[in-house]
Every structure is written in structure tokens, then in C-alpha cells.
């Protein structure tokens, strides 16, 4: 399969690197990362060790079978514009947050698949990415149901030894993942604590309330996600990733814009006062830092 990875940062470099073991991969990213990959290849270290030689560039190629979109959610509109003139068979978002697939589908003349990813990735230097945990990619039709396109992409990922499952219930999975990220990411970023610290009393109440509000929004959107399922999911992930610093905490520590708009901000409204508060506080921090207007 001919794969273009739009957003060769942490996740894009890792998955692009793993796919490059079997497929023709082009990484679209920034300098000096892309230059180093062209000169010396891409080194993957940590839980998976390999060196591969994908193509790497700063602009998009004219065609590909699959566009894997791995920019931060706030860059999805720009990714969609950049890919609009590329001839594609399909696109797949593995980003956190809700709404990325719709943004891509509105701009692209190709089916857009939804996905979730629990692999952990961190750029460690130009031309180098660390796999901080082997997880799983789950992908499928963004509106749910069977999808021959998703089956084809799933097979291609399997061939490259990327742990992958094709699912026919992506809308429910995306909402459940949103409940997890809404409950963990913003509270850990604001309190500057590891995920496990949310399992204590006060912060735990905030985490569970945020997850319940997301479940209510999912049901209003026609997706059957109970409060109990959402709360059990966020508690399970906080426990399993107790020593993690969430991606939003890492963004705040690095002084970078966060993905709050496409996580807590998706359910931001009077019916979701906890998510509204978390969103408002993170937006205030971003504004003060000059990261948003
Ligand atoms: N890292 C992880 O382990 C996981 C991440 N995710 C999700 O995956 C998504 C990506 O996360 P992550 O990889 O950590 O983020 P990164 O910031 O590391 O990667 C995104 C990369 O895309 C680049 N980029 C953005 N716009 C363009 C453009 N127009 N042209 C070329 N390059 C561009 C960015 O460069 P620049 O910063 O210079 O703009 C950056 O290098 C997020 O939604 C995240 O929540 C999900 C699961 C695991
Ligand atoms: C699952 C969790 C909360 C792990 O830290 C995550 O996805 C993130 O940090 O963005």
C-alpha cells in the first residue's frame, strides 16, 4: 500500500515507521526531522527497535492509497486543505478528540475512516522516535457498520505487524475514548499531576463527572454510551496509565497549545458544566500564553 502520513510528529513517525517495514510510506513533516530521515533513515527505539527508510518531505505527494492523519486536532483543517488536491483511495484519522473525521470528509474526495490508537510515541530527536508502549489501532467506518475499505486498511496494517482491529462501532468507540480523554487530560493538565492522582477523592469526582457529561452528549447524538460504561472506562484507563503524564499535561509543560477544543470543548455548554469549566480554564491559559486569540 502507498501511504502518506500527514503529520510526522510522535505518532505519525512511529506508525509511519512501522508501516514502512512493508509498505511505501511518505512522511510529511517539518525540518530538520524530514531532512534527517532522508539522509539517515528513521530510527525507532524503545518497545520496538528498527531503522527504516520511508520518503520524507514537507509537502504532500500528488497521490496515495491511504492518507494517515496524525497532526494535533487543531491542525486538522490545515491538513484537510493540504490533502484536498491529493488523489487518495481513503484517509484515516488516528487523532484524539471528536470532529477530525468530519473536517477531513468535508474537504476530501475519498472515504474517511475513523480510528483510535493506544500505541505510545515520542519524538526523541530529528530522525528518531521512541515507541513508549505497544498498543492497538482500532479502525472502521466513521459512521459505523461494515466497511471493505477499512478491511483493506486493516489487512495492510496487519501485514506490517501493527496490532490492528477493524470495528463496526467506531462512533461508540470515539465517544468512549472522548469520555476517557475528557476525564483525564484536562484535569491532569490543570493540576499538573500524573493520571493516577485522579483516582483520589476530589479530583476523581471531577474526572467521573466529566466522563458522565460526555456520555450524556453521546446519547443525545444517538450513541448508546451509559454513564456506568463511561465512568468504568475512565477509571480503568487512569488506573492502567497511573504513572503517565497525559498528552495535555505534556503540552502545557512544553508551553504548547492543547487539544482541549476537540476534547472537553466538544461538550462545552450549560448541560456540561464540568467540561465547560475545564475548557474555559485551559483556553484562558492558552490565551495568556498567546497560543490562541
Ligand atoms: N503521541 C502519542 O503517543 C499519541 C498521540 N495521539 C494523538 O495523535 C495526534 C498527534 O499527536 P502527536 O504525534 O503526539 O503530536 P505531534 O505534535 O508530535 O505531531 C504532529 C506533527 O505534525 C506536524 N505538522 C502539523 N501541521 C503540519 C503541516 N501542515 N505540515 C507538516 N507537518 C505538520 C507538527 O509540526 P509542528 O509541531 O511544527 O506544527 C508535528 O510535528 C494527536 O491528536 C494526539 O492526541 C493518539 C495516541 C497516542
Ligand atoms: C489515555 C491517555 C489519557 C493516557 O495518558 C491519553 O490518551 C492521553 O494522554 O492523551
Coordinates of C-alpha atoms in Angstrom, one line a residue, residues 62-178:
X62 CA 0.1 14.0 -5.7
X63 CA -1.4 10.6 -4.9
X64 CA -1.5 7.8 -2.3
X65 CA -3.7 4.8 -1.5
X66 CA -4.1 6.0 2.2
X67 CA -3.6 9.3 4.0
X68 CA -2.9 8.7 7.7
X69 CA -3.7 11.9 9.5
X70 CA -1.7 12.4 12.7
X71 CA -1.5 16.1 13.3
X72 CA -2.8 17.6 16.5
X73 CA -6.6 18.2 16.3
X74 CA -6.3 22.0 15.9
X75 CA -4.2 21.4 12.7
X76 CA -6.9 19.1 11.1
X77 CA -8.4 21.9 9.0
X78 CA -5.0 22.8 7.6
X79 CA -4.3 19.1 7.0
X80 CA -7.6 18.7 5.1
X81 CA -6.8 21.7 2.9
X82 CA -3.3 20.4 2.2
X83 CA -4.6 16.9 1.2
X84 CA -7.6 18.2 -0.8
X85 CA -5.6 18.1 -4.1
X86 CA -4.0 14.7 -3.4
X87 CA -5.6 11.7 -5.2
X88 CA -6.5 9.3 -2.4
X89 CA -8.4 6.0 -2.1
X90 CA -9.1 6.7 1.6
X91 CA -8.0 8.6 4.7
X92 CA -7.7 7.6 8.3
X93 CA -7.6 9.8 11.4
X94 CA -5.9 8.4 14.5
X95 CA -6.1 11.6 16.4
X96 CA -7.6 12.2 19.8
X97 CA -10.8 14.2 20.0
X98 CA -14.1 14.4 18.1
X99 CA -14.7 16.0 14.7
X100 CA -11.5 15.3 12.9
X101 CA -13.1 12.8 10.5
X102 CA -15.9 15.2 9.6
X103 CA -13.4 18.0 8.9
X104 CA -11.4 15.7 6.6
X105 CA -14.5 14.3 4.9
X106 CA -15.8 17.8 4.1
X107 CA -12.6 18.5 2.2
X108 CA -11.5 15.2 0.7
X109 CA -13.0 13.4 -2.3
X110 CA -12.3 10.0 -0.7
X111 CA -13.8 7.9 2.2
X112 CA -12.6 8.9 5.6
X113 CA -12.2 6.2 8.2
X114 CA -12.2 6.7 12.0
X115 CA -9.6 5.2 14.3
X116 CA -8.2 5.1 17.8
X117 CA -4.7 4.2 18.8
X118 CA -3.2 3.2 22.1
X119 CA 0.4 2.9 20.9
X120 CA 2.6 5.4 22.7
X121 CA 5.1 7.5 20.8
X122 CA 7.6 10.3 21.5
X123 CA 9.9 12.1 19.1
X124 CA 13.4 12.0 20.7
X125 CA 15.3 14.0 18.1
X126 CA 15.5 14.6 14.3
X127 CA 15.1 11.2 12.6
X128 CA 14.3 9.4 15.9
X129 CA 11.1 8.3 17.5
X130 CA 10.6 6.2 20.6
X131 CA 7.8 3.6 21.0
X132 CA 6.8 4.1 24.6
X133 CA 4.2 1.4 24.5
X134 CA 2.8 -1.2 22.1
X135 CA -0.9 -0.8 22.0
X136 CA -3.6 -1.3 19.3
X137 CA -5.1 0.5 16.4
X138 CA -8.8 0.1 16.0
X139 CA -10.3 1.4 12.8
X140 CA -13.5 1.3 10.9
X141 CA -16.2 3.3 9.0
X142 CA -16.7 6.7 10.7
X143 CA -20.4 6.3 10.7
X144 CA -20.2 2.6 11.9
X145 CA -21.2 -0.6 10.1
X146 CA -19.1 -2.8 7.8
X147 CA -16.5 -1.3 5.5
X148 CA -14.5 -3.1 2.8
X149 CA -12.2 0.0 2.8
X150 CA -11.5 -0.4 6.5
X151 CA -10.9 -4.2 6.0
X152 CA -8.3 -3.4 3.3
X153 CA -6.5 -0.9 5.5
X154 CA -6.7 -3.3 8.5
X155 CA -5.0 -6.0 6.4
X156 CA -2.3 -3.6 5.3
X157 CA -1.6 -2.7 9.0
X158 CA -1.6 -6.4 9.9
X159 CA 1.0 -7.1 7.1
X160 CA 3.3 -4.5 8.8
X161 CA 2.8 -6.1 12.2
X162 CA 0.9 -3.2 13.6
X163 CA -1.6 -4.6 16.1
X164 CA -4.9 -3.7 14.5
X165 CA -8.6 -4.5 14.8
X166 CA -11.3 -3.5 12.4
X167 CA -14.5 -2.5 14.2
X168 CA -18.1 -1.7 13.1
X169 CA -18.9 0.5 16.1
X170 CA -16.4 3.4 15.7
X171 CA -18.9 6.1 16.8
X172 CA -19.4 4.5 20.2
X173 CA -15.6 3.9 20.5
X174 CA -14.8 7.5 19.6
X175 CA -17.3 8.8 22.2
X176 CA -16.0 6.4 24.9
X177 CA -12.4 7.5 24.1
X178 CA -13.6 11.1 24.4

